[in-house]
Amino acid sequence: MRGISLQARLAAGLFALTGLFLSAAGSSALAQTVDLAGVKYEAQADIGGQKLQLNGAGIRYKAVFKVYTAGLYMAEKTSNADAVLAAPGAKRIHLVMLREVDGNELGKLFTKGMEQNASREEFGKAINGVLRVAEIFSTRKSLTTGEYFWIDYVPGTGSTVFLNGKPMGAAIKEPEFFSALLRIWLGKSPADDQLKDALLGVKRSLRERG
């Protein structure tokens, strides 16, 4: 009886330890999921058969209004904007709208952001993709709260635009396009300085931001 009782206690102890381990692992996985204004960005994304990591995510503000969330996925995390742009692997930028935005206006803002941050040569090489994105958004009267889009870059394939989970035509072949696109948020004149920090996983004090 004592032997059986000891075995039972050992089994119970092992079960408890296993439960604690699974609970800790689950908590760790949940901790890696970023929640922004109710929008969840998973810690990993599968792009072109590659597992990418969430490099960072944040909210785009205009004055005091929340406009959209943005998440950046990379093969390896980095807090350096130049390293993000130079990284040769697959990447994803994923946006979710937090308020209604005019589609044509959004396309114009993206075009302006790319033109301001890319060199003339790079912008010229990216122009086919720039026009394609502007056309995609101009066909929509507006993007409403909760609608989303992402753009995947896969080496050798190009950049594919997904709107609400559906691919919008063939991939944009020019690699310069995705680099110019990322510069909207990571360039020298980003759309939002705090969002740039968030996408890079950088946390700054209010003093540093000032």
mmCIF file of C-alpha atoms in Angstrom:
data_model
loop_
_atom_site.group_PDB
_atom_site.id
_atom_site.type_symbol
_atom_site.label_atom_id
_atom_site.label_comp_id
_atom_site.label_asym_id
_atom_site.label_seq_id
_atom_site.Cartn_x
_atom_site.Cartn_y
_atom_site.Cartn_z
ATOM 1 C CA MET A 1 0.000 0.000 0.000
ATOM 2 C CA ARG A 2 2.810 2.348 0.903
ATOM 3 C CA GLY A 3 4.446 1.675 -2.489
ATOM 4 C CA ILE A 4 1.238 2.441 -4.303
ATOM 5 C CA SER A 5 0.735 5.588 -2.246
ATOM 6 C CA LEU A 6 4.278 6.760 -3.060
ATOM 7 C CA GLN A 7 3.738 6.115 -6.761
ATOM 8 C CA ALA A 8 0.501 8.032 -6.618
ATOM 9 C CA ARG A 9 2.211 10.957 -4.930
ATOM 10 C CA LEU A 10 5.021 10.919 -7.503
ATOM 11 C CA ALA A 11 2.513 10.794 -10.349
ATOM 12 C CA ALA A 12 0.539 13.652 -8.816
ATOM 13 C CA GLY A 13 3.722 15.683 -8.406
ATOM 14 C CA LEU A 14 4.748 15.033 -12.003
ATOM 15 C CA PHE A 15 1.274 15.984 -13.214
ATOM 16 C CA ALA A 16 1.415 19.224 -11.231
ATOM 17 C CA LEU A 17 4.854 20.097 -12.631
ATOM 18 C CA THR A 18 3.647 19.366 -16.167
ATOM 19 C CA GLY A 19 0.652 21.598 -15.604
ATOM 20 C CA LEU A 20 2.837 24.404 -14.343
ATOM 21 C CA PHE A 21 5.153 24.042 -17.344
ATOM 22 C CA LEU A 22 2.282 24.129 -19.827
ATOM 23 C CA SER A 23 0.723 27.066 -18.035
ATOM 24 C CA ALA A 24 4.011 28.966 -18.124
ATOM 25 C CA ALA A 25 4.504 28.138 -21.799
ATOM 26 C CA GLY A 26 0.990 29.281 -22.579
ATOM 27 C CA SER A 27 1.466 32.495 -20.657
ATOM 28 C CA SER A 28 4.714 33.125 -22.520
ATOM 29 C CA ALA A 29 2.994 32.621 -25.878
ATOM 30 C CA LEU A 30 0.186 34.969 -24.868
ATOM 31 C CA ALA A 31 2.708 37.533 -23.684
ATOM 32 C CA GLN A 32 4.291 37.546 -27.128
ATOM 33 C CA THR A 33 0.948 38.399 -28.751
ATOM 34 C CA VAL A 34 0.625 42.177 -28.989
ATOM 35 C CA ASP A 35 -2.824 43.706 -28.386
ATOM 36 C CA LEU A 36 -3.321 47.256 -29.699
ATOM 37 C CA ALA A 37 -6.757 48.853 -29.304
ATOM 38 C CA GLY A 38 -8.312 45.398 -29.578
ATOM 39 C CA VAL A 39 -6.208 44.375 -32.612
ATOM 40 C CA LYS A 40 -4.031 41.326 -31.963
ATOM 41 C CA TYR A 41 -0.701 40.719 -33.685
ATOM 42 C CA GLU A 42 0.554 37.166 -33.331
ATOM 43 C CA ALA A 43 4.183 36.552 -32.426
ATOM 44 C CA GLN A 44 4.815 34.679 -35.696
ATOM 45 C CA ALA A 45 3.556 34.693 -39.266
ATOM 46 C CA ASP A 46 4.081 32.176 -42.072
ATOM 47 C CA ILE A 47 5.074 33.973 -45.275
ATOM 48 C CA GLY A 48 6.210 32.142 -48.376
ATOM 49 C CA GLY A 49 6.923 29.043 -46.298
ATOM 50 C CA GLN A 50 9.082 31.022 -43.867
ATOM 51 C CA LYS A 51 8.376 31.639 -40.194
ATOM 52 C CA LEU A 52 8.734 35.341 -39.453
ATOM 53 C CA GLN A 53 8.830 37.082 -36.086
ATOM 54 C CA LEU A 54 6.841 40.128 -35.037
ATOM 55 C CA ASN A 55 9.530 42.785 -34.994
ATOM 56 C CA GLY A 56 7.240 45.397 -33.489
ATOM 57 C CA ALA A 57 3.754 46.910 -33.679
ATOM 58 C CA GLY A 58 2.162 50.254 -32.859
ATOM 59 C CA ILE A 59 -0.624 52.728 -33.529
ATOM 60 C CA ARG A 60 -0.649 55.540 -36.087
ATOM 61 C CA TYR A 61 -2.068 58.695 -34.550
ATOM 62 C CA LYS A 62 -3.277 61.817 -36.312
ATOM 63 C CA ALA A 63 -3.566 64.512 -33.643
ATOM 64 C CA VAL A 64 -5.324 62.613 -30.831
ATOM 65 C CA PHE A 65 -7.146 60.194 -33.125
ATOM 66 C CA LYS A 66 -6.127 56.582 -33.662
ATOM 67 C CA VAL A 67 -6.023 55.914 -37.400
ATOM 68 C CA TYR A 68 -4.629 52.388 -37.777
ATOM 69 C CA THR A 69 -2.392 49.799 -36.197
ATOM 70 C CA ALA A 70 0.703 48.514 -37.954
ATOM 71 C CA GLY A 71 2.828 45.424 -37.389
ATOM 72 C CA LEU A 72 6.164 44.528 -38.976
ATOM 73 C CA TYR A 73 7.291 40.913 -39.430
ATOM 74 C CA MET A 74 10.906 39.932 -40.118
ATOM 75 C CA ALA A 75 13.002 36.767 -40.248
ATOM 76 C CA GLU A 76 15.153 38.169 -37.434
ATOM 77 C CA LYS A 77 14.279 40.980 -35.058
ATOM 78 C CA THR A 78 16.216 44.216 -35.264
ATOM 79 C CA SER A 79 15.849 47.697 -33.778
ATOM 80 C CA ASN A 80 17.790 49.325 -36.617
ATOM 81 C CA ALA A 81 15.768 50.807 -39.489
ATOM 82 C CA ASP A 82 18.609 50.459 -42.002
ATOM 83 C CA ALA A 83 18.981 46.789 -41.062
ATOM 84 C CA VAL A 84 15.259 46.242 -41.700
ATOM 85 C CA LEU A 85 15.513 47.816 -45.150
ATOM 86 C CA ALA A 86 18.680 45.875 -46.015
ATOM 87 C CA ALA A 87 17.479 42.474 -44.744
ATOM 88 C CA PRO A 88 17.267 40.109 -47.742
ATOM 89 C CA GLY A 89 14.542 37.753 -46.483
ATOM 90 C CA ALA A 90 10.753 37.773 -46.505
ATOM 91 C CA LYS A 91 8.928 40.607 -44.708
ATOM 92 C CA ARG A 92 5.385 41.753 -43.991
ATOM 93 C CA ILE A 93 3.788 45.058 -43.052
ATOM 94 C CA HIS A 94 0.248 44.572 -41.706
ATOM 95 C CA LEU A 95 -2.219 47.421 -41.116
ATOM 96 C CA VAL A 96 -5.670 47.365 -39.473
ATOM 97 C CA MET A 97 -7.933 50.407 -39.638
ATOM 98 C CA LEU A 98 -9.148 51.932 -36.369
ATOM 99 C CA ARG A 99 -11.365 54.526 -38.059
ATOM 100 C CA GLU A 100 -12.859 55.095 -41.493
ATOM 101 C CA VAL A 101 -10.371 56.477 -44.010
ATOM 102 C CA ASP A 102 -11.010 57.601 -47.582
ATOM 103 C CA GLY A 103 -9.404 55.039 -49.895
ATOM 104 C CA ASN A 104 -8.210 57.533 -52.483
ATOM 105 C CA GLU A 105 -6.729 59.759 -49.767
ATOM 106 C CA LEU A 106 -4.910 56.806 -48.213
ATOM 107 C CA GLY A 107 -3.364 55.931 -51.579
ATOM 108 C CA LYS A 108 -2.178 59.528 -52.004
ATOM 109 C CA LEU A 109 -0.664 59.591 -48.510
ATOM 110 C CA PHE A 110 1.241 56.361 -49.185
ATOM 111 C CA THR A 111 2.542 57.728 -52.482
ATOM 112 C CA LYS A 112 3.646 60.965 -50.789
ATOM 113 C CA GLY A 113 5.311 59.051 -47.958
ATOM 114 C CA MET A 114 7.308 56.904 -50.377
ATOM 115 C CA GLU A 115 8.339 59.877 -52.510
ATOM 116 C CA GLN A 116 9.498 61.861 -49.462
ATOM 117 C CA ASN A 117 11.657 59.069 -48.059
ATOM 118 C CA ALA A 118 13.085 57.316 -51.113
ATOM 119 C CA SER A 119 15.835 58.590 -53.366
ATOM 120 C CA ARG A 120 14.759 59.734 -56.813
ATOM 121 C CA GLU A 121 16.402 56.666 -58.344
ATOM 122 C CA GLU A 122 14.713 54.232 -55.953
ATOM 123 C CA PHE A 123 11.336 55.905 -56.324
ATOM 124 C CA GLY A 124 11.689 55.692 -60.096
ATOM 125 C CA LYS A 125 12.375 51.941 -59.898
ATOM 126 C CA ALA A 126 9.420 51.495 -57.525
ATOM 127 C CA ILE A 127 6.952 53.546 -59.574
ATOM 128 C CA ASN A 128 5.038 50.532 -60.982
ATOM 129 C CA GLY A 129 4.281 49.331 -57.457
ATOM 130 C CA VAL A 130 3.480 52.850 -56.261
ATOM 131 C CA LEU A 131 0.902 53.270 -59.032
ATOM 132 C CA ARG A 132 -0.552 49.816 -58.373
ATOM 133 C CA VAL A 133 -1.105 50.506 -54.673
ATOM 134 C CA ALA A 134 -2.616 53.924 -55.427
ATOM 135 C CA GLU A 135 -4.968 52.268 -57.923
ATOM 136 C CA ILE A 136 -6.004 49.531 -55.457
ATOM 137 C CA PHE A 137 -7.025 52.048 -52.814
ATOM 138 C CA SER A 138 -8.590 54.504 -55.254
ATOM 139 C CA THR A 139 -11.122 51.809 -56.231
ATOM 140 C CA ARG A 140 -12.382 51.779 -52.635
ATOM 141 C CA LYS A 141 -14.598 54.620 -51.469
ATOM 142 C CA SER A 142 -13.229 54.071 -47.991
ATOM 143 C CA LEU A 143 -11.647 51.572 -45.645
ATOM 144 C CA THR A 144 -13.802 51.216 -42.565
ATOM 145 C CA THR A 145 -12.949 50.368 -38.974
ATOM 146 C CA GLY A 146 -11.730 46.769 -38.698
ATOM 147 C CA GLU A 147 -10.764 46.400 -42.360
ATOM 148 C CA TYR A 148 -7.165 45.425 -42.909
ATOM 149 C CA PHE A 149 -4.472 44.900 -45.470
ATOM 150 C CA TRP A 150 -0.957 43.605 -45.526
ATOM 151 C CA ILE A 151 1.832 43.542 -48.056
ATOM 152 C CA ASP A 152 4.177 40.550 -48.198
ATOM 153 C CA TYR A 153 7.620 40.686 -49.728
ATOM 154 C CA VAL A 154 9.094 37.339 -50.796
ATOM 155 C CA PRO A 155 12.531 37.309 -52.498
ATOM 156 C CA GLY A 156 12.286 36.096 -56.069
ATOM 157 C CA THR A 157 8.514 36.654 -56.120
ATOM 158 C CA GLY A 158 8.028 40.278 -55.187
ATOM 159 C CA SER A 159 5.435 42.142 -53.125
ATOM 160 C CA THR A 160 1.831 40.966 -52.925
ATOM 161 C CA VAL A 161 -0.940 43.208 -51.599
ATOM 162 C CA PHE A 162 -3.693 41.517 -49.584
ATOM 163 C CA LEU A 163 -6.892 43.399 -48.774
ATOM 164 C CA ASN A 164 -9.052 41.802 -46.085
ATOM 165 C CA GLY A 165 -7.126 38.577 -46.638
ATOM 166 C CA LYS A 166 -7.537 38.448 -50.445
ATOM 167 C CA PRO A 167 -4.606 38.969 -52.861
ATOM 168 C CA MET A 168 -5.079 42.011 -55.085
ATOM 169 C CA GLY A 169 -3.572 40.868 -58.358
ATOM 170 C CA ALA A 170 -0.116 39.615 -59.239
ATOM 171 C CA ALA A 171 3.002 40.336 -57.223
ATOM 172 C CA ILE A 172 4.881 43.592 -57.783
ATOM 173 C CA LYS A 173 8.237 42.344 -59.056
ATOM 174 C CA GLU A 174 10.531 45.284 -58.302
ATOM 175 C CA PRO A 175 12.258 44.762 -54.906
ATOM 176 C CA GLU A 176 12.746 48.543 -54.639
ATOM 177 C CA PHE A 177 9.005 48.929 -54.127
ATOM 178 C CA PHE A 178 8.859 47.186 -50.758
ATOM 179 C CA SER A 179 11.890 49.083 -49.534
ATOM 180 C CA ALA A 180 10.261 52.378 -50.567
ATOM 181 C CA LEU A 181 7.019 51.273 -48.912
ATOM 182 C CA LEU A 182 8.676 50.529 -45.561
ATOM 183 C CA ARG A 183 10.306 53.950 -45.632
ATOM 184 C CA ILE A 184 6.835 55.470 -45.137
ATOM 185 C CA TRP A 185 7.177 54.342 -41.517
ATOM 186 C CA LEU A 186 10.923 53.769 -41.139
ATOM 187 C CA GLY A 187 12.448 56.518 -43.284
ATOM 188 C CA LYS A 188 14.037 59.812 -42.255
ATOM 189 C CA SER A 189 10.622 61.530 -42.410
ATOM 190 C CA PRO A 190 8.330 58.801 -41.074
ATOM 191 C CA ALA A 191 4.541 59.104 -40.935
ATOM 192 C CA ASP A 192 4.750 58.925 -37.132
ATOM 193 C CA ASP A 193 7.953 58.954 -35.045
ATOM 194 C CA GLN A 194 6.412 56.957 -32.204
ATOM 195 C CA LEU A 195 5.077 54.361 -34.639
ATOM 196 C CA LYS A 196 8.564 54.070 -36.140
ATOM 197 C CA ASP A 197 9.950 53.290 -32.683
ATOM 198 C CA ALA A 198 7.158 50.777 -32.059
ATOM 199 C CA LEU A 199 7.796 48.906 -35.325
ATOM 200 C CA LEU A 200 11.480 48.704 -34.404
ATOM 201 C CA GLY A 201 10.674 47.535 -30.877
ATOM 202 C CA VAL A 202 12.324 50.657 -29.442
ATOM 203 C CA LYS A 203 11.038 52.189 -26.223
ATOM 204 C CA ARG A 204 11.996 55.786 -25.578
ATOM 205 C CA SER A 205 11.318 58.061 -22.644
ATOM 206 C CA LEU A 206 9.236 61.215 -23.108
ATOM 207 C CA ARG A 207 12.437 63.238 -22.681
ATOM 208 C CA GLU A 208 14.141 61.376 -25.523
ATOM 209 C CA ARG A 209 11.110 61.875 -27.782
ATOM 210 C CA GLY A 210 11.104 65.574 -27.056
#
